[in-house]
XYZ file of C-alpha atoms in Angstrom:
549
model
C -9.898 -38.586 -4.000
C -8.631 -37.806 -7.224
C -6.253 -39.581 -8.323
C -6.749 -39.363 -12.557
C -5.152 -36.260 -14.710
C -8.520 -34.294 -14.654
C -9.101 -33.255 -10.464
C -12.345 -32.260 -9.227
C -12.759 -28.534 -8.260
C -10.683 -27.478 -5.333
C -13.879 -26.752 -3.469
C -15.804 -30.335 -4.410
C -13.063 -32.348 -2.340
C -12.516 -33.237 1.179
C -9.285 -32.310 2.773
C -6.928 -35.358 3.288
C -6.654 -35.237 6.974
C -10.038 -34.030 8.734
C -8.958 -34.518 12.421
C -5.640 -33.339 13.455
C -3.873 -34.537 16.213
C -1.013 -32.973 18.776
C 2.116 -33.054 16.163
C 0.664 -34.726 12.725
C -2.440 -34.180 10.655
C -3.483 -37.669 10.994
C -2.326 -41.128 11.186
C 1.465 -41.063 11.289
C 1.957 -43.568 8.457
C 0.021 -41.714 6.014
C 2.274 -38.372 6.909
C 5.027 -39.818 6.857
C 4.413 -40.311 3.183
C 3.803 -36.787 3.042
C 6.903 -36.386 4.700
C 8.621 -38.276 1.893
C 6.751 -36.934 -1.022
C 7.654 -33.151 0.496
C 11.504 -34.155 1.002
C 11.471 -35.951 -2.761
C 10.179 -33.100 -4.296
C 12.386 -30.451 -2.483
C 15.451 -32.541 -3.635
C 14.389 -32.894 -6.791
C 14.513 -28.802 -7.322
C 17.589 -28.417 -5.251
C 19.477 -31.222 -7.466
C 18.375 -29.445 -10.472
C 19.237 -26.267 -9.278
C 23.098 -26.974 -7.986
C 23.838 -30.007 -10.343
C 25.455 -28.570 -12.830
C 26.591 -25.421 -10.638
C 28.977 -27.670 -8.173
C 30.276 -29.527 -11.539
C 30.979 -26.504 -13.873
C 34.698 -27.554 -13.861
C 33.590 -31.748 -15.296
C 31.238 -30.096 -17.564
C 33.589 -28.479 -19.432
C 35.560 -31.133 -20.902
C 31.972 -32.848 -21.443
C 31.016 -29.620 -23.698
C 34.441 -29.039 -25.124
C 33.923 -25.012 -23.638
C 35.643 -23.157 -21.227
C 34.968 -22.286 -17.770
C 33.401 -19.188 -18.602
C 31.254 -20.457 -21.637
C 29.798 -23.246 -19.509
C 29.251 -21.073 -16.459
C 26.035 -19.701 -18.883
C 24.228 -22.920 -17.705
C 24.097 -21.715 -14.089
C 22.910 -18.273 -15.276
C 20.193 -19.635 -18.345
C 18.684 -21.742 -15.183
C 18.481 -19.075 -12.618
C 17.246 -15.859 -15.064
C 13.491 -17.318 -14.794
C 13.520 -18.774 -11.631
C 14.751 -15.945 -9.641
C 11.084 -14.202 -10.491
C 8.765 -16.805 -11.640
C 7.567 -18.004 -8.135
C 6.100 -14.888 -7.238
C 3.414 -14.910 -9.885
C 2.913 -18.593 -9.739
C 1.332 -17.866 -6.495
C -1.304 -15.864 -7.724
C -1.834 -18.589 -10.689
C -2.191 -20.763 -7.896
C -4.831 -19.256 -6.160
C -6.948 -18.717 -9.217
C -6.854 -22.011 -10.874
C -6.416 -24.273 -7.908
C -3.734 -26.031 -5.760
C -4.176 -29.603 -7.438
C -4.621 -28.494 -11.272
C -0.907 -26.195 -10.691
C 0.448 -29.442 -8.754
C -0.438 -31.137 -11.566
C 0.795 -29.259 -14.719
C 3.709 -28.518 -12.338
C 5.424 -31.857 -12.152
C 4.433 -33.139 -15.831
C 6.370 -28.791 -17.038
C 9.194 -30.553 -14.773
C 9.235 -34.079 -16.260
C 9.072 -32.509 -20.167
C 12.053 -30.651 -19.529
C 14.169 -33.575 -17.865
C 13.467 -35.964 -20.982
C 14.835 -32.875 -22.871
C 17.944 -32.768 -21.002
C 18.742 -36.251 -22.212
C 19.026 -35.111 -25.047
C 21.879 -32.531 -25.045
C 24.542 -32.634 -28.036
C 26.286 -29.100 -27.392
C 26.827 -26.137 -25.009
C 24.183 -24.292 -26.838
C 21.298 -26.508 -26.767
C 22.174 -27.049 -23.271
C 21.939 -23.280 -22.279
C 18.497 -23.380 -24.360
C 17.091 -26.159 -22.154
C 18.677 -25.452 -18.916
C 16.076 -21.767 -19.478
C 12.996 -23.805 -19.730
C 14.177 -25.932 -16.921
C 14.676 -23.094 -14.560
C 11.039 -22.205 -15.704
C 9.864 -25.797 -14.700
C 11.438 -26.484 -11.923
C 10.135 -23.046 -10.222
C 6.982 -24.339 -9.148
C 8.804 -27.156 -7.270
C 9.941 -25.575 -4.047
C 6.269 -24.496 -3.173
C 4.746 -27.833 -3.636
C 7.391 -29.243 -1.456
C 6.589 -26.524 1.199
C 2.821 -27.768 0.916
C 2.944 -31.326 1.289
C 5.418 -30.827 4.350
C 3.045 -28.478 6.388
C 0.052 -30.894 5.376
C 1.580 -33.374 7.313
C 1.458 -31.446 10.699
C -1.159 -30.513 12.672
C -2.312 -26.443 12.627
C 0.126 -25.354 15.124
C 2.971 -27.443 14.441
C 2.814 -26.147 10.668
C 5.178 -22.703 11.242
C 7.598 -24.695 13.533
C 8.149 -28.885 12.772
C 7.057 -28.402 9.289
C 8.753 -25.336 8.383
C 11.767 -26.669 9.689
C 11.947 -29.692 8.251
C 11.034 -27.827 5.031
C 13.828 -25.836 4.546
C 16.620 -28.211 5.978
C 15.685 -30.084 2.983
C 16.758 -26.753 1.224
C 19.686 -26.740 2.838
C 20.671 -30.210 1.935
C 20.542 -29.485 -1.629
C 24.295 -28.066 -2.402
C 26.342 -30.884 -0.545
C 23.977 -33.647 -2.086
C 24.484 -32.690 -5.190
C 28.005 -32.424 -4.732
C 27.748 -35.860 -2.814
C 25.809 -37.788 -5.546
C 27.187 -36.048 -8.947
C 31.036 -38.234 -9.181
C 29.586 -41.307 -9.444
C 27.023 -39.801 -11.929
C 28.981 -38.216 -14.207
C 32.025 -40.835 -14.097
C 29.355 -42.657 -15.598
C 27.562 -40.843 -18.156
C 28.318 -37.096 -17.662
C 26.020 -34.729 -18.364
C 23.121 -36.986 -19.011
C 23.864 -38.909 -16.129
C 22.829 -35.896 -13.621
C 19.093 -35.682 -15.038
C 19.134 -39.137 -15.222
C 18.646 -39.329 -11.701
C 16.566 -35.865 -11.663
C 13.982 -37.534 -13.943
C 14.011 -40.695 -11.758
C 13.079 -38.650 -8.881
C 10.753 -36.531 -10.859
C 8.711 -39.567 -11.833
C 8.241 -40.656 -8.041
C 7.216 -37.284 -6.927
C 4.747 -37.716 -10.204
C 3.190 -40.541 -8.992
C 3.250 -38.523 -5.231
C 1.418 -35.797 -6.546
C -1.289 -37.407 -8.216
C -1.623 -39.990 -5.518
C -1.236 -38.024 -2.593
C -4.641 -34.839 -2.482
C -4.067 -31.506 -0.333
C -5.872 -29.631 1.481
C -7.705 -27.012 -1.009
C -7.450 -23.228 -1.322
C -10.692 -20.904 -2.589
C -10.202 -19.739 -5.830
C -10.462 -16.572 -6.594
C -9.918 -14.239 -9.668
C -6.888 -12.667 -8.329
C -4.447 -11.673 -11.813
C -4.948 -8.178 -13.119
C -4.065 -7.626 -16.746
C -1.611 -4.826 -15.838
C -0.050 -7.685 -13.186
C 1.831 -9.425 -16.447
C 3.018 -5.747 -17.078
C 4.584 -5.516 -13.580
C 5.881 -9.332 -13.735
C 6.986 -8.876 -16.701
C 9.065 -5.953 -16.113
C 10.340 -7.797 -12.365
C 10.978 -10.977 -14.659
C 13.297 -9.129 -16.903
C 14.811 -7.341 -14.017
C 15.895 -9.902 -12.029
C 16.395 -12.172 -14.380
C 19.177 -10.408 -16.238
C 21.334 -9.728 -12.808
C 20.431 -13.166 -12.091
C 22.321 -14.312 -15.779
C 25.104 -12.226 -15.155
C 26.061 -12.659 -12.033
C 27.607 -15.805 -11.912
C 29.886 -14.828 -15.003
C 30.448 -11.371 -13.986
C 33.956 -12.418 -12.275
C 34.851 -14.938 -15.048
C 34.844 -11.986 -17.499
C 35.482 -9.394 -15.066
C 33.005 -6.918 -14.603
C 34.946 -2.875 -15.958
C 36.520 -5.519 -18.436
C 33.723 -5.932 -21.156
C 31.132 -2.672 -22.022
C 27.851 -5.467 -22.495
C 27.847 -6.095 -18.918
C 26.992 -2.463 -17.730
C 24.436 -2.108 -20.302
C 22.656 -4.958 -19.802
C 22.714 -4.274 -15.664
C 21.811 -0.675 -16.577
C 18.422 -2.188 -18.599
C 17.482 -4.144 -15.335
C 17.831 -0.769 -13.401
C 15.864 0.919 -15.130
C 13.186 -2.316 -15.354
C 13.138 -2.645 -11.933
C 12.635 0.942 -11.236
C 9.696 1.147 -13.966
C 8.321 -1.760 -11.772
C 8.105 0.330 -8.845
C 6.641 2.973 -10.361
C 3.636 0.915 -11.641
C 3.547 -1.026 -8.545
C 3.662 2.389 -6.204
C 0.527 3.488 -8.039
C -1.975 0.356 -8.321
C -4.444 -0.374 -6.026
C -3.862 -4.210 -5.533
C -0.392 -4.391 -6.200
C 1.299 -7.434 -7.489
C 4.280 -6.613 -4.240
C 3.414 -3.781 -1.335
C 6.536 -1.981 -2.106
C 5.446 0.479 0.809
C 4.649 -2.518 3.414
C 8.426 -3.906 2.898
C 10.078 -0.591 2.663
C 8.080 -0.425 6.377
C 10.716 -0.069 9.588
C 9.260 -4.236 10.860
C 10.633 -5.574 7.255
C 13.263 -3.994 6.737
C 14.314 -5.375 9.940
C 12.894 -8.946 8.303
C 14.764 -8.113 4.748
C 18.235 -7.057 6.427
C 18.447 -10.298 8.565
C 17.668 -12.634 5.824
C 20.113 -10.859 3.385
C 23.022 -10.891 6.050
C 22.969 -14.340 6.488
C 22.476 -15.164 3.222
C 25.520 -13.415 2.427
C 27.082 -15.523 5.566
C 25.670 -18.812 4.206
C 27.480 -18.414 0.726
C 30.215 -19.602 2.222
C 29.061 -23.325 2.906
C 27.864 -23.189 -0.551
C 30.890 -22.759 -2.668
C 33.883 -20.708 -1.107
C 35.066 -23.959 0.519
C 34.852 -26.054 -2.475
C 36.507 -23.214 -4.411
C 39.405 -23.420 -2.048
C 40.039 -26.924 -2.624
C 39.675 -26.679 -6.284
C 42.904 -25.112 -6.107
C 44.965 -27.790 -5.726
C 42.656 -29.677 -8.370
C 40.384 -31.501 -5.821
C 36.722 -32.056 -7.357
C 33.956 -33.447 -5.507
C 35.032 -36.589 -5.572
C 37.981 -35.930 -3.063
C 35.820 -33.680 -0.880
C 33.310 -36.092 0.035
C 34.057 -36.392 3.612
C 33.527 -32.944 3.929
C 30.211 -32.510 2.131
C 29.001 -35.485 4.330
C 29.867 -33.674 7.783
C 27.923 -30.570 6.000
C 25.113 -33.108 5.163
C 25.436 -34.646 9.042
C 25.240 -30.681 10.392
C 22.491 -29.511 8.590
C 20.483 -32.770 9.669
C 20.891 -32.027 13.078
C 20.266 -28.055 13.043
C 16.716 -28.624 11.350
C 15.960 -31.458 13.493
C 16.821 -29.309 16.539
C 14.875 -26.318 14.916
C 11.588 -28.609 14.583
C 12.302 -29.987 17.981
C 13.160 -27.056 20.028
C 11.706 -23.814 17.580
C 8.515 -21.715 18.933
C 7.474 -18.485 18.124
C 9.330 -15.867 20.441
C 12.478 -17.709 20.493
C 13.673 -16.582 16.849
C 16.629 -14.212 18.675
C 17.996 -17.292 20.531
C 18.469 -18.941 17.261
C 19.773 -16.717 15.731
C 22.411 -15.608 18.222
C 23.503 -19.678 18.301
C 23.652 -19.843 14.393
C 25.413 -16.559 14.232
C 27.896 -18.042 17.132
C 28.554 -21.176 14.544
C 28.946 -19.010 11.394
C 31.704 -17.164 13.131
C 33.429 -19.672 14.545
C 33.135 -22.016 11.441
C 34.378 -19.064 9.572
C 37.207 -18.155 12.109
C 38.525 -21.640 11.801
C 38.527 -22.230 7.957
C 40.518 -18.770 8.022
C 43.583 -20.699 9.104
C 43.978 -22.844 5.819
C 47.495 -23.515 4.368
C 48.231 -24.919 0.679
C 48.250 -28.314 3.065
C 44.923 -27.981 4.309
C 42.244 -30.721 2.968
C 38.865 -31.424 3.348
C 38.917 -33.728 5.877
C 40.503 -31.241 8.293
C 37.278 -28.652 7.264
C 34.792 -31.433 8.457
C 34.414 -29.760 11.827
C 34.294 -26.151 10.343
C 31.403 -26.538 7.593
C 29.372 -28.928 9.708
C 29.297 -26.242 12.298
C 27.785 -23.830 9.398
C 25.349 -26.046 8.550
C 24.129 -26.336 11.183
C 24.403 -22.352 11.974
C 22.235 -22.567 8.398
C 19.481 -25.179 9.492
C 19.093 -23.002 12.612
C 18.347 -19.490 11.004
C 15.845 -20.092 8.300
C 12.927 -21.395 9.875
C 12.761 -18.910 12.732
C 13.334 -16.077 10.189
C 10.741 -17.360 7.796
C 8.577 -18.154 10.630
C 8.158 -14.504 11.801
C 8.025 -12.573 8.301
C 5.001 -15.303 7.892
C 3.669 -14.532 10.940
C 3.891 -10.899 10.188
C 2.586 -11.468 6.427
C -0.689 -13.213 8.047
C -1.310 -10.976 10.877
C -1.601 -8.058 7.840
C -3.853 -10.016 6.042
C -3.769 -12.610 2.895
C -2.729 -10.608 -0.069
C 0.483 -9.885 2.186
C 2.095 -13.164 2.098
C 2.815 -12.532 -1.796
C 4.962 -9.422 -0.546
C 6.952 -11.149 2.240
C 7.452 -14.266 -0.379
C 9.100 -11.492 -2.933
C 11.410 -10.298 -0.443
C 12.138 -14.355 1.377
C 13.090 -15.421 -2.628
C 15.154 -12.129 -3.276
C 17.045 -12.239 -0.369
C 18.251 -15.778 -0.726
C 18.019 -16.737 -4.481
C 18.915 -13.195 -6.048
C 20.757 -12.290 -2.822
C 22.763 -15.258 -2.571
C 23.815 -15.079 -6.465
C 24.697 -11.584 -5.971
C 27.228 -12.186 -2.502
C 28.340 -14.983 -4.035
C 29.433 -12.803 -6.901
C 30.808 -9.824 -4.584
C 33.011 -12.358 -2.334
C 33.945 -14.628 -5.617
C 35.194 -10.922 -6.976
C 36.613 -9.724 -3.641
C 39.098 -12.689 -4.028
C 40.367 -12.617 -7.069
C 41.249 -8.574 -5.699
C 42.651 -9.562 -2.276
C 44.663 -12.595 -4.599
C 46.325 -9.578 -6.932
C 47.139 -7.848 -3.707
C 49.093 -10.814 -2.162
C 50.390 -11.901 -5.451
C 52.065 -8.263 -5.827
C 53.486 -8.695 -2.524
C 55.297 -12.214 -3.213
C 56.363 -11.438 -6.591
C 58.264 -8.291 -5.474
C 60.128 -11.017 -2.856
C 61.110 -13.144 -5.664
C 64.768 -11.812 -6.423
C 67.445 -13.728 -7.525
C 69.707 -11.683 -5.164
C 68.027 -13.812 -2.392
C 69.997 -16.589 -1.830
C 66.544 -18.202 -0.807
C 65.156 -17.692 -3.600
C 67.832 -18.680 -5.832
C 68.170 -21.937 -3.952
C 64.358 -22.502 -4.329
C 64.797 -21.982 -8.243
C 67.522 -24.389 -8.427
C 65.965 -26.856 -6.537
C 62.757 -26.905 -8.661
C 64.448 -27.205 -11.479
C 65.826 -30.304 -11.110
C 62.599 -31.778 -11.754
C 62.854 -30.800 -15.298
C 66.776 -31.952 -15.405
C 66.271 -35.076 -17.450
C 64.518 -33.768 -20.260
C 66.424 -29.997 -20.344
C 69.566 -29.543 -20.801
C 70.374 -25.689 -21.970
C 70.654 -24.179 -18.760
C 68.936 -21.071 -19.419
C 66.127 -23.267 -20.377
C 66.088 -25.141 -17.216
C 66.592 -21.739 -14.936
C 63.569 -20.227 -16.590
C 61.250 -23.789 -15.927
C 62.576 -22.992 -12.114
C 61.405 -19.369 -12.344
C 58.103 -20.412 -13.817
C 57.375 -22.850 -11.310
C 58.176 -20.307 -8.502
C 55.713 -18.445 -10.044
C 53.113 -20.881 -9.984
C 53.790 -21.751 -6.274
C 53.582 -18.080 -5.287
C 49.736 -17.384 -7.519
C 48.679 -20.341 -5.608
C 49.751 -19.491 -2.128
C 48.661 -15.965 -2.944
C 45.251 -18.021 -3.641
C 45.359 -19.753 -0.227
C 46.140 -16.396 1.370
C 42.979 -14.706 -0.410
C 40.526 -17.145 0.426
C 41.954 -16.562 4.229
C 40.924 -12.982 3.748
C 37.425 -13.919 2.953
C 37.081 -16.419 5.548
C 38.536 -13.978 8.126
C 35.940 -11.071 6.520
C 32.829 -13.482 6.742
C 33.768 -14.382 10.718
C 33.931 -10.821 11.413
C 30.556 -9.553 9.590
C 29.425 -12.510 11.604
C 30.764 -10.861 14.773
C 29.624 -7.430 13.934
C 25.972 -8.648 12.942
C 25.828 -10.781 16.601
C 26.694 -8.034 18.408
C 24.356 -5.829 16.676
C 21.924 -8.387 18.025
C 22.867 -8.446 21.273
C 22.595 -4.839 21.234
C 18.996 -5.324 20.545
C 18.139 -7.979 22.487
C 19.764 -5.901 25.718
C 17.689 -3.257 24.785
C 14.084 -4.984 24.310
C 14.773 -6.481 27.762
C 15.803 -2.875 29.287
C 11.990 -1.765 27.616
C 10.179 -4.673 29.195
C 11.593 -4.250 32.231
C 10.957 -0.112 32.371
C 7.403 -0.836 31.546
C 6.704 -3.305 33.964
C 8.050 -1.098 36.635
C 5.624 1.314 35.476
C 2.691 -0.732 35.315
C 3.334 -1.963 38.944
C 3.597 1.868 40.013
C 0.393 2.681 38.955
C -1.134 -0.273 40.756
C -3.053 0.710 43.522
C -1.565 -0.483 47.336
C-alpha cells in the first residue's frame, strides 16, 4: 500500500482485496471505510455543485448583485464540468488511477482554498469556473471507491445503487446544511465546509488504495480537437441555461448568437468523430436503436426529476420562504432517497430494470399530482410526503438504468464504456440544465397567462373587488391621509396578490404537466413490457410445437 505522494506504478501494486466474499470484497470493517470514503467524496462533489445554486437569493446580498448576475456563478461552474469527465476517463487510463486520484484531490483542495479569498462577484465567477474543472474527477473517484468495497457480483447492483443514492442526496443535503453556514460567515462558510470534507477525503485517498488498471496510450492528438469542440459546445449551453429565463430568451441577442456557436461546435465535433477510426465517442453506436432507448429513458427521468431538485423550492420562494423554513421538506426528501437507495441495493438484480422503472414512475406521477393541488396557504410540511415519494422514485430509477447501459457497453467492449458515460453525463447534467430551463420558462409563460385572466377580472364596478381594495387600503390608513393615494395603495396590493396567485396557478400547471408526462411514460413502458411478454410466450409455444412428441 502506497501512502506517499509518489506511488508505485499501477501494474506493480496488488489489489487491496485479494479474496472477495459474497457481498464485500474483503474484511467488513475495511470495506466500510471504502464506503465512507466514497460517500464523502460524492458529497464533496455534490455539495460543491449545488451549494451556490441552492442559495442564490441569499448570495445576492453577500455580493451586492442582482439575481441575474449571481446566477452566473452556476453557469461558470457547470460550463467546464459537464464535459470534462469524458476526457478524464482517457487521462486516467493513460496515466494511472492512483496518480489521477492524488492529483485530482490536490487540485480540488487548492480551489477550495481560493474560495476563502473571494471578495467580489467577478472573482467568485472566475474561481467557480476553475472549481468546476477541479470537481469533475470527484464523482468518478467516489464511484471507484464505492465499487471497490463490493465483490464483483455486487458491484453493478449494491455498489452502483449506493453510489447513485449519494448523488441523489446532494441537492437536499446542500439545502439542509447551508442556512446555518450562511448565517455564520456567508459565502466563505459554504466552502470552508467543502474544504474540511475535502481534507478528510484527501487522507482517505492517500490511505486507501484502489485496484490498479492497466495503462495504455489511448490519447490521440485529434482527441484534443474533438474534445475542445465538445467542451465549447456543451460549456456554452451549460453557462446559458441557468440564466436564460432570467434575461428571457428573445430579449437579448447575444444569447442566440452564443447558442448558435454551441450548435456549430457540436456539429463540427460530430463530423470529426464520424470519420475517425478510433473515435472519442462512437456516435454510430449511440444512435443505434438499443442505445437510443436507454438515452431516452435516462433523459425522460431526468426531466421528471427536476421537480425534486428545484421546482418545489422555487414554489416556496414565492412566499419569501428560504431553505431554513423548508428544512422539514428537505429532510423528507433525504429520508425518501435513503429508503429508495437501500431498497434498490437490496432487491435490484439484472433483469428487474423495467419493474423498478414502473415503481419509480408511479411514485413520480403520484408525488407530482399531489403537489399540483398547492395553494397560497400550502407550506413545506404539507409536501413532505409528496417530495419524499419523488426522492424514492429518483433513487429507484438511476441504478437500474445505469446498470443496463453499462452492461450493454461492456458487452460491446471497453472502448464503448466512454461512449456510454458520455450519454449518461449528457442526459443527467446537460439534460438536467435544459429541462430546468425549459420548465422554469414554462412556469413564467403560464404565470403571464393566468395574470392576464385575473387582471381582467379586477374592475372597480365589481362590488367584491371594490370591497377588497378598501379592505387592503386600510393597512395604510395610519400613514396616508389622501384618499386617492390610499385607494392606489389598495389597488397595488391587490395587484401584488393577483400576481402571487397567478404564480401559484402556474406552478400547479407545471406540477400537473410533470404528472402527465410520468403517466404517459408509464403507459408506454407497460405496453412495451406487455409486447415483450407476448413475444416471449409466442417464442416458447413455437419451440414446443417443433419438439418431437
